[in-house]
Structure formats: structure tokens, C-alpha cells
């Protein structure tokens, strides 16, 4: 088994350690990710089992309804405001983290670009990645 994925927010109030490999890693150019990241897209690693995640600190949560109709929860640090995680109430076992919250963001290996149709000309992502106009099915 490879090393755990560790990371947290900018101020250190929130830390996590995940002993698993991500199920899916994606750059998402949807409007919600643009607003939340303050730039053209968000970069995420999604892990399959909540029980593999050790989380310390108290994230503040904000729920929004995505275009899929599912509730997406934004988990961020109430002290420094860094976005850290996204629990999904529709799929409570999945646990998604922001790539740049990793201690070693170089471990992020994007596999696809989602909501590419919403992307801006000034936000170029890796041209070799498969692109989806929305979320890929399944
Ligand atoms: Zn913080
Ligand atoms: Zn998005």
C-alpha cells in the first residue's frame, strides 16, 4: 500500500489523512467550482470510503444544489477560509478533497476534465485529458 494522502487547510486547524487510493481525480470547470476556487476550475481527488479518512479539526459546511440536482456540500476552514473537502449527502461514503490542500499536491494526477463546456478561454487545462461537458456517467 502506498503512503497515505495527508493535507489540510492553510492555517493548520484542519488536517486529514487518507489511507486509500483515489477513485477519481478531475479538474472541474463548472460555475460552482469557479466561484469557490476564485479561478477557472477546481481540482479534486475523490476517495471511495469515508472510513479510510481520518479528519481532525472542524470544517464549516455550506450546502448547494449542483446542476445534477444533488446536494453538494462545501467544507472549508472557518479560520482561514481554505476549501478542503466536499462530502456528498447523496453518496455519503465518497469523500472528495481539493488537490491543493494536499501536503504534496504533486500527487494529484488528473484523469479528466468535467464541465468543460463551462470553461473559459483564459483557463486552459491539460489538452491531453478526456473532456466531458458535464459529469461522466457512472
Ligand atoms: Zn485553516
Ligand atoms: Zn465543478
Coordinates of N, CA, C and O and ligand atoms in Angstrom, one line a residue:
X1 N 0.8 -1.2 0.0 CA 0.0 0.0 0.0 C 0.9 1.3 0.0 O 1.9 1.3 0.7
X2 N 0.5 2.2 -0.8 CA 1.3 3.4 -0.9 C 1.0 4.3 0.3 O 0.2 4.1 1.2
X3 N 1.8 5.4 0.4 CA 1.7 6.3 1.6 C 0.3 7.0 1.6 O -0.3 7.2 0.6
X4 N -0.1 7.3 2.8 CA -1.4 7.9 3.0 C -1.3 9.3 2.3 O -0.3 9.9 2.2
X5 N -2.5 9.8 1.9 CA -2.6 11.2 1.4 C -2.9 12.1 2.6 O -3.9 11.9 3.3
X6 N -2.0 13.0 2.9 CA -2.2 13.9 4.0 C -2.3 15.3 3.5 O -1.7 15.7 2.5
X7 N -3.0 16.1 4.3 CA -3.1 17.5 3.9 C -4.0 18.3 4.9 O -4.3 17.8 6.0
X8 N -4.4 19.4 4.5 CA -5.3 20.2 5.4 C -5.4 21.6 4.8 O -5.1 21.9 3.7
X9 N -5.9 22.5 5.7 CA -6.1 23.9 5.3 C -4.9 24.7 5.4 O -3.8 24.3 5.9
X10 N -4.9 26.0 5.0 CA -3.7 26.9 5.0 C -3.2 27.2 6.5 O -2.0 27.3 6.7
X11 N -4.2 27.2 7.4 CA -3.7 27.6 8.8 C -3.4 26.5 9.7 O -2.9 26.6 10.8
X12 N -3.8 25.2 9.2 CA -3.5 24.1 10.0 C -4.5 23.6 11.0 O -4.4 22.6 11.7
X13 N -5.7 24.4 11.1 CA -6.7 24.0 12.0 C -7.4 22.7 11.6 O -8.0 22.0 12.4
X14 N -7.4 22.4 10.3 CA -8.0 21.2 9.7 C -6.9 20.4 9.1 O -6.0 20.9 8.3
X15 N -6.9 19.1 9.5 CA -5.9 18.1 8.9 C -6.6 16.8 8.6 O -7.6 16.5 9.2
X16 N -6.2 16.2 7.5 CA -6.7 14.9 7.2 C -5.6 13.9 6.8 O -4.5 14.3 6.4
X17 N -5.9 12.6 6.9 CA -5.0 11.6 6.5 C -5.9 10.5 5.9 O -6.9 10.1 6.5
X18 N -5.6 10.1 4.6 CA -6.5 9.2 3.9 C -5.7 8.0 3.5 O -4.7 8.1 2.7
X19 N -6.0 6.8 4.0 CA -5.3 5.6 3.7 C -6.0 4.9 2.6 O -6.6 3.8 2.8
X20 N -5.9 5.4 1.4 CA -6.6 4.7 0.2 C -6.1 5.4 -1.0 O -5.4 6.5 -0.9
X21 N -6.4 4.8 -2.1 CA -6.0 5.5 -3.4 C -7.3 6.1 -4.0 O -8.4 5.6 -3.8
X22 N -7.2 7.3 -4.6 CA -8.4 7.9 -5.1 C -9.1 7.1 -6.2 O -8.4 6.4 -7.0
X23 N -10.4 7.2 -6.2 CA -11.2 6.5 -7.2 C -11.2 7.4 -8.5 O -11.3 6.8 -9.6
X24 N -11.2 8.7 -8.3 CA -11.3 9.6 -9.5 C -10.6 10.9 -9.2 O -10.7 11.3 -8.0
X25 N -9.9 11.4 -10.1 CA -9.2 12.7 -10.0 C -9.6 13.6 -11.2 O -9.4 13.2 -12.3
X26 N -10.2 14.7 -10.9 CA -10.6 15.6 -12.0 C -10.5 17.1 -11.8 O -10.5 17.5 -10.7
X27 N -10.3 17.7 -12.9 CA -10.4 19.2 -12.9 C -11.9 19.5 -13.3 O -12.4 18.9 -14.3
X28 N -12.5 20.3 -12.6 CA -13.9 20.7 -12.9 C -14.1 22.1 -13.1 O -13.7 23.0 -12.3
X29 N -14.6 22.4 -14.3 CA -14.8 23.8 -14.8 C -16.2 24.3 -14.6 O -16.6 25.3 -15.2
X30 N -17.0 23.7 -13.7 CA -18.4 24.2 -13.6 C -18.4 25.5 -12.9 O -17.4 25.9 -12.2
X31 N -19.5 26.2 -13.0 CA -19.6 27.6 -12.5 C -19.4 27.6 -10.9 O -18.8 28.5 -10.4
X32 N -19.9 26.5 -10.3 CA -19.7 26.5 -8.8 C -18.3 26.4 -8.4 O -17.8 27.0 -7.5
X33 N -17.5 25.5 -9.2 CA -16.1 25.4 -8.9 C -15.3 26.7 -9.2 O -14.4 27.0 -8.5
X34 N -15.8 27.4 -10.2 CA -15.1 28.7 -10.5 C -15.4 29.7 -9.3 O -14.4 30.3 -8.9
X35 N -16.6 29.7 -8.8 CA -16.9 30.7 -7.8 C -16.1 30.4 -6.5 O -15.6 31.2 -5.8
X36 N -16.1 29.0 -6.2 CA -15.5 28.6 -5.0 C -14.0 28.7 -5.0 O -13.4 29.1 -4.0
X37 N -13.4 28.5 -6.2 CA -11.9 28.5 -6.2 C -11.4 29.9 -6.5 O -10.2 30.2 -6.2
X38 N -12.3 30.8 -7.0 CA -11.8 32.1 -7.3 C -11.1 32.2 -8.7 O -10.5 33.2 -9.1
X39 N -11.0 31.0 -9.4 CA -10.4 31.0 -10.7 C -11.2 30.1 -11.6 O -12.3 29.9 -11.4
X40 N -10.5 29.5 -12.6 CA -11.3 28.8 -13.7 C -11.8 27.4 -13.4 O -12.7 26.9 -14.1
X41 N -11.2 26.8 -12.4 CA -11.7 25.4 -12.2 C -11.2 24.9 -10.8 O -10.3 25.6 -10.2
X42 N -11.8 23.9 -10.3 CA -11.3 23.2 -9.1 C -10.7 21.9 -9.5 O -10.9 21.3 -10.5
X43 N -9.8 21.4 -8.6 CA -9.1 20.1 -8.9 C -9.3 19.3 -7.7 O -9.1 19.7 -6.5
X44 N -9.8 18.0 -7.9 CA -10.3 17.2 -6.8 C -9.8 15.8 -6.9 O -9.6 15.2 -8.0
X45 N -9.6 15.2 -5.7 CA -9.4 13.7 -5.6 C -10.6 13.2 -4.8 O -10.9 13.7 -3.8
X46 N -11.2 12.1 -5.4 CA -12.3 11.5 -4.7 C -12.0 10.1 -4.2 O -11.5 9.3 -5.0
X47 N -12.2 9.9 -3.0 CA -11.8 8.6 -2.3 C -13.1 7.8 -2.1 O -14.1 8.4 -1.8
X48 N -13.0 6.4 -2.2 CA -14.2 5.6 -2.2 C -14.8 5.4 -0.8 O -16.0 5.1 -0.8
X49 N -14.1 5.5 0.3 CA -14.7 5.1 1.6 C -14.4 6.1 2.6 O -13.2 6.3 3.0
X50 N -15.4 6.6 3.2 CA -15.3 7.6 4.3 C -14.5 7.1 5.5 O -13.8 7.8 6.2
X51 N -14.6 5.7 5.7 CA -13.9 5.2 6.9 C -12.3 5.2 6.7 O -11.6 5.0 7.7
X52 N -11.8 5.4 5.5 CA -10.4 5.5 5.3 C -9.8 6.9 5.6 O -8.6 7.1 5.5
X53 N -10.8 7.8 6.0 CA -10.4 9.2 6.2 C -10.3 9.5 7.7 O -11.3 9.3 8.4
X54 N -9.1 10.0 8.1 CA -9.0 10.5 9.5 C -9.0 12.0 9.4 O -8.2 12.6 8.7
X55 N -10.0 12.6 10.0 CA -10.1 14.1 9.9 C -10.0 14.7 11.2 O -10.7 14.3 12.2
X56 N -9.2 15.7 11.3 CA -9.1 16.5 12.6 C -9.4 17.9 12.4 O -9.0 18.5 11.3
X57 N -10.1 18.6 13.3 CA -10.5 19.9 13.2 C -11.9 20.0 12.8 O -12.6 18.9 12.5
X58 N -12.5 21.2 12.7 CA -13.9 21.4 12.5 C -14.1 22.2 11.2 O -13.8 23.4 11.2
X59 N -14.6 21.5 10.1 CA -14.8 22.3 8.9 C -16.2 22.9 9.0 O -17.1 22.4 9.7
X60 N -16.4 24.1 8.4 CA -17.7 24.6 8.3 C -18.3 24.2 7.0 O -17.5 24.0 6.0
X61 N -19.6 23.9 6.9 CA -20.2 23.4 5.7 C -21.2 24.3 5.2 O -21.9 25.0 5.9
X62 N -21.3 24.3 3.9 CA -22.3 25.1 3.2 C -22.8 24.2 2.0 O -22.1 23.6 1.3
X63 N -24.2 24.0 2.0 CA -24.8 23.1 1.0 C -25.3 23.9 -0.2 O -25.8 25.0 0.0
X64 N -25.1 23.4 -1.3 CA -25.6 24.0 -2.5 C -26.2 22.8 -3.4 O -25.7 21.7 -3.3
X65 N -27.1 23.2 -4.3 CA -27.6 22.2 -5.2 C -26.9 22.3 -6.6 O -26.9 23.4 -7.2
X66 N -26.2 21.3 -7.0 CA -25.5 21.3 -8.3 C -26.4 21.1 -9.4 O -27.6 20.9 -9.3
X67 N -25.9 21.2 -10.7 CA -26.8 21.1 -11.8 C -27.3 19.7 -11.9 O -28.3 19.4 -12.6
X68 N -26.7 18.7 -11.3 CA -27.2 17.3 -11.3 C -28.4 17.2 -10.4 O -29.1 16.2 -10.5
X69 N -28.7 18.2 -9.6 CA -29.8 18.1 -8.7 C -29.4 17.6 -7.3 O -30.1 17.6 -6.4
X70 N -28.1 17.0 -7.3 CA -27.6 16.5 -6.0 C -27.1 17.7 -5.1 O -26.6 18.7 -5.6
X71 N -27.2 17.5 -3.8 CA -26.7 18.5 -2.9 C -25.2 18.3 -2.8 O -24.7 17.2 -2.6
X72 N -24.5 19.4 -3.0 CA -23.0 19.3 -2.8 C -22.7 20.1 -1.6 O -23.3 21.2 -1.4
X73 N -21.9 19.6 -0.7 CA -21.5 20.3 0.5 C -20.1 20.8 0.4 O -19.2 20.0 0.1
X74 N -19.9 22.1 0.6 CA -18.5 22.6 0.6 C -18.0 22.6 2.0 O -18.7 23.2 2.9
X75 N -16.9 22.0 2.2 CA -16.3 22.0 3.6 C -15.1 22.9 3.6 O -14.1 22.7 2.8
X76 N -15.1 23.9 4.4 CA -14.0 24.9 4.4 C -13.6 25.2 5.9 O -14.4 25.0 6.8
X77 N -12.4 25.7 6.0 CA -11.9 26.1 7.3 C -12.5 27.4 7.8 O -12.4 28.4 7.1
X78 N -13.1 27.5 9.0 CA -13.8 28.7 9.4 C -12.7 29.8 9.8 O -13.1 30.9 10.0
X79 N -11.5 29.3 10.0 CA -10.4 30.3 10.4 C -9.8 30.9 9.2 O -9.8 32.2 9.0
X80 N -9.3 30.1 8.2 CA -8.6 30.7 7.1 C -9.4 30.7 5.8 O -8.9 31.3 4.8
X81 N -10.5 30.0 5.8 CA -11.4 30.0 4.6 C -11.0 29.1 3.5 O -11.6 29.0 2.5
X82 N -9.9 28.3 3.7 CA -9.4 27.4 2.6 C -10.5 26.3 2.4 O -11.0 25.7 3.3
X83 N -10.8 26.1 1.1 CA -11.7 24.9 0.8 C -10.9 23.7 1.0 O -9.8 23.6 0.6
X84 N -11.5 22.7 1.7 CA -10.7 21.5 2.0 C -11.4 20.2 1.4 O -10.8 19.4 0.7
X85 N -12.7 20.1 1.7 CA -13.3 18.8 1.4 C -14.7 19.0 0.9 O -15.3 20.1 1.0
X86 N -15.3 18.0 0.2 CA -16.7 18.0 -0.3 C -17.4 16.7 0.0 O -17.3 15.8 -0.8
X87 N -18.0 16.7 1.2 CA -18.9 15.5 1.4 C -20.1 15.6 0.5 O -20.6 16.7 0.3
X88 N -20.6 14.4 0.0 CA -21.9 14.4 -0.8 C -22.9 13.7 0.0 O -22.8 12.5 0.3
X89 N -24.0 14.4 0.3 CA -25.1 13.7 1.1 C -25.7 12.6 0.3 O -26.1 11.6 0.9
X90 N -25.8 12.7 -1.0 CA -26.4 11.6 -1.8 C -25.5 10.4 -1.9 O -26.0 9.3 -2.1
X91 N -24.2 10.6 -1.7 CA -23.2 9.4 -1.7 C -22.3 9.6 -0.5 O -21.1 10.0 -0.7
X92 N -22.8 9.3 0.7 CA -22.1 9.6 1.9 C -20.8 8.9 2.1 O -19.9 9.3 2.9
X93 N -20.6 7.8 1.3 CA -19.3 7.1 1.5 C -18.2 7.8 0.8 O -17.0 7.6 1.1
X94 N -18.5 8.5 -0.3 CA -17.4 9.2 -1.0 C -16.9 10.4 -0.2 O -17.6 11.0 0.5
X95 N -15.6 10.6 -0.4 CA -15.0 11.8 0.3 C -14.1 12.5 -0.7 O -13.1 11.8 -1.2
X96 N -14.3 13.7 -1.0 CA -13.5 14.4 -2.0 C -12.7 15.5 -1.4 O -13.2 16.2 -0.5
X97 N -11.5 15.7 -1.8 CA -10.6 16.7 -1.3 C -10.1 17.6 -2.4 O -10.1 17.2 -3.6
X98 N -9.8 18.8 -2.1 CA -9.2 19.7 -3.0 C -7.7 19.4 -3.2 O -7.0 19.2 -2.2
X99 N -7.2 19.3 -4.5 CA -5.9 18.8 -4.7 C -4.8 19.7 -4.0 O -3.8 19.2 -3.5
X100 N -5.1 21.0 -4.0 CA -4.0 21.9 -3.4 C -4.0 21.9 -1.9 O -3.1 22.4 -1.3
X101 N -5.0 21.1 -1.3 CA -4.9 21.0 0.2 C -4.0 19.9 0.6 O -3.7 19.7 1.8
X102 N -3.5 19.1 -0.4 CA -2.6 18.0 -0.1 C -1.2 18.6 0.4 O -0.8 19.7 -0.1
X103 N -0.6 17.9 1.3 CA 0.8 18.4 1.7 C 1.7 18.3 0.4 O 2.6 19.1 0.3
X104 N 1.4 17.3 -0.4 CA 2.2 17.2 -1.7 C 1.2 17.2 -2.9 O 0.8 16.2 -3.4
X105 N 0.9 18.4 -3.3 CA -0.1 18.5 -4.4 C 0.4 17.8 -5.7 O -0.4 17.6 -6.6
X106 N 1.7 17.6 -5.8 CA 2.2 16.9 -7.0 C 1.7 15.4 -7.1 O 1.8 14.8 -8.2
X107 N 1.0 14.9 -6.1 CA 0.5 13.6 -6.2 C -0.9 13.6 -6.9 O -1.4 12.5 -7.3
X108 N -1.4 14.7 -7.2 CA -2.6 14.8 -7.9 C -2.4 14.5 -9.4 O -1.5 15.1 -10.0
X109 N -3.1 13.5 -9.9 CA -2.9 13.1 -11.3 C -4.3 13.2 -12.0 O -5.0 12.2 -11.9
X110 N -4.6 14.3 -12.6 CA -6.0 14.4 -13.1 C -6.2 13.4 -14.2 O -5.3 13.1 -15.0
X111 N -7.4 12.8 -14.3 CA -7.8 11.8 -15.3 C -8.8 12.4 -16.3 O -9.0 11.8 -17.4
X112 N -9.4 13.5 -16.0 CA -10.5 14.0 -16.8 C -10.8 15.4 -16.5 O -10.5 15.9 -15.3
X113 N -11.4 16.1 -17.4 CA -11.9 17.5 -17.1 C -13.4 17.4 -17.2 O -14.0 17.0 -18.2
X114 N -14.1 17.9 -16.2 CA -15.6 17.8 -16.2 C -16.1 19.2 -16.3 O -15.4 20.2 -16.0
X115 N -17.3 19.3 -16.9 CA -18.0 20.6 -17.2 C -17.1 21.5 -18.0 O -17.1 22.7 -17.9
X116 N -16.4 20.8 -19.0 CA -15.5 21.6 -19.9 C -16.3 22.7 -20.6 O -15.7 23.7 -21.0
X117 N -17.6 22.4 -20.9 CA -18.4 23.4 -21.7 C -18.5 24.7 -21.0 O -18.7 25.7 -21.6
X118 N -18.3 24.7 -19.6 CA -18.4 26.0 -18.9 C -17.0 26.7 -18.8 O -16.9 27.7 -18.1
X119 N -16.0 26.0 -19.3 CA -14.6 26.6 -19.1 C -14.4 27.9 -19.9 O -15.1 28.2 -20.8
X120 N -13.5 28.7 -19.5 CA -13.2 30.0 -20.1 C -11.9 29.9 -20.9 O -11.0 29.1 -20.6
X121 N -11.8 30.7 -21.9 CA -10.6 30.7 -22.8 C -9.3 31.0 -22.0 O -8.3 30.5 -22.4
X122 N -9.5 31.7 -20.9 CA -8.3 32.0 -20.1 C -7.9 30.9 -19.2 O -6.9 31.0 -18.4
X123 N -8.7 29.8 -19.1 CA -8.4 28.8 -18.2 C -8.1 27.5 -19.0 O -9.0 26.7 -19.2
X124 N -6.9 27.3 -19.5 CA -6.6 26.2 -20.3 C -6.1 25.0 -19.3 O -5.2 25.2 -18.5
X125 N -6.7 23.9 -19.5 CA -6.4 22.7 -18.8 C -5.6 21.7 -19.7 O -5.6 22.0 -20.9
X126 N -5.0 20.7 -19.2 CA -4.2 19.8 -19.9 C -5.0 19.3 -21.2 O -6.0 18.6 -21.1
X127 N -4.5 19.6 -22.4 CA -5.2 19.3 -23.6 C -5.3 17.8 -23.9 O -6.1 17.3 -24.6
X128 N -4.4 17.0 -23.2 CA -4.4 15.5 -23.5 C -5.5 14.8 -22.6 O -5.8 13.6 -22.8
X129 N -6.1 15.5 -21.7 CA -7.1 14.8 -20.8 C -8.5 14.7 -21.5 O -8.9 15.6 -22.3
X130 N -9.2 13.6 -21.3 CA -10.6 13.5 -21.8 C -11.4 14.6 -21.2 O -11.3 14.9 -20.0
X131 N -12.3 15.1 -22.0 CA -13.1 16.3 -21.6 C -14.6 15.9 -21.6 O -15.1 15.2 -22.6
X132 N -15.3 16.3 -20.6 CA -16.8 16.0 -20.6 C -17.5 17.3 -20.4 O -17.1 18.2 -19.7
X133 N -18.7 17.5 -21.1 CA -19.4 18.7 -21.0 C -20.1 18.8 -19.6 O -20.4 19.9 -19.1
X134 N -20.4 17.6 -19.0 CA -20.9 17.6 -17.6 C -20.1 16.6 -16.8 O -18.9 16.5 -17.0
X135 N -20.8 15.9 -15.9 CA -20.1 14.8 -15.2 C -20.2 13.5 -16.1 O -21.2 13.3 -16.6
X136 N -19.1 12.7 -16.2 CA -19.2 11.5 -16.9 C -20.2 10.6 -16.2 O -20.3 10.6 -15.0
X137 N -21.0 9.8 -17.0 CA -22.0 8.9 -16.4 C -21.3 7.8 -15.5 O -20.2 7.4 -15.9
X138 N -21.8 7.5 -14.5 CA -21.3 6.4 -13.6 C -20.1 6.9 -12.9 O -19.2 6.2 -12.6
Ligands
LIG1 ZN1 -7.5 26.9 8.3
LIG2 ZN1 -17.4 21.8 -10.5

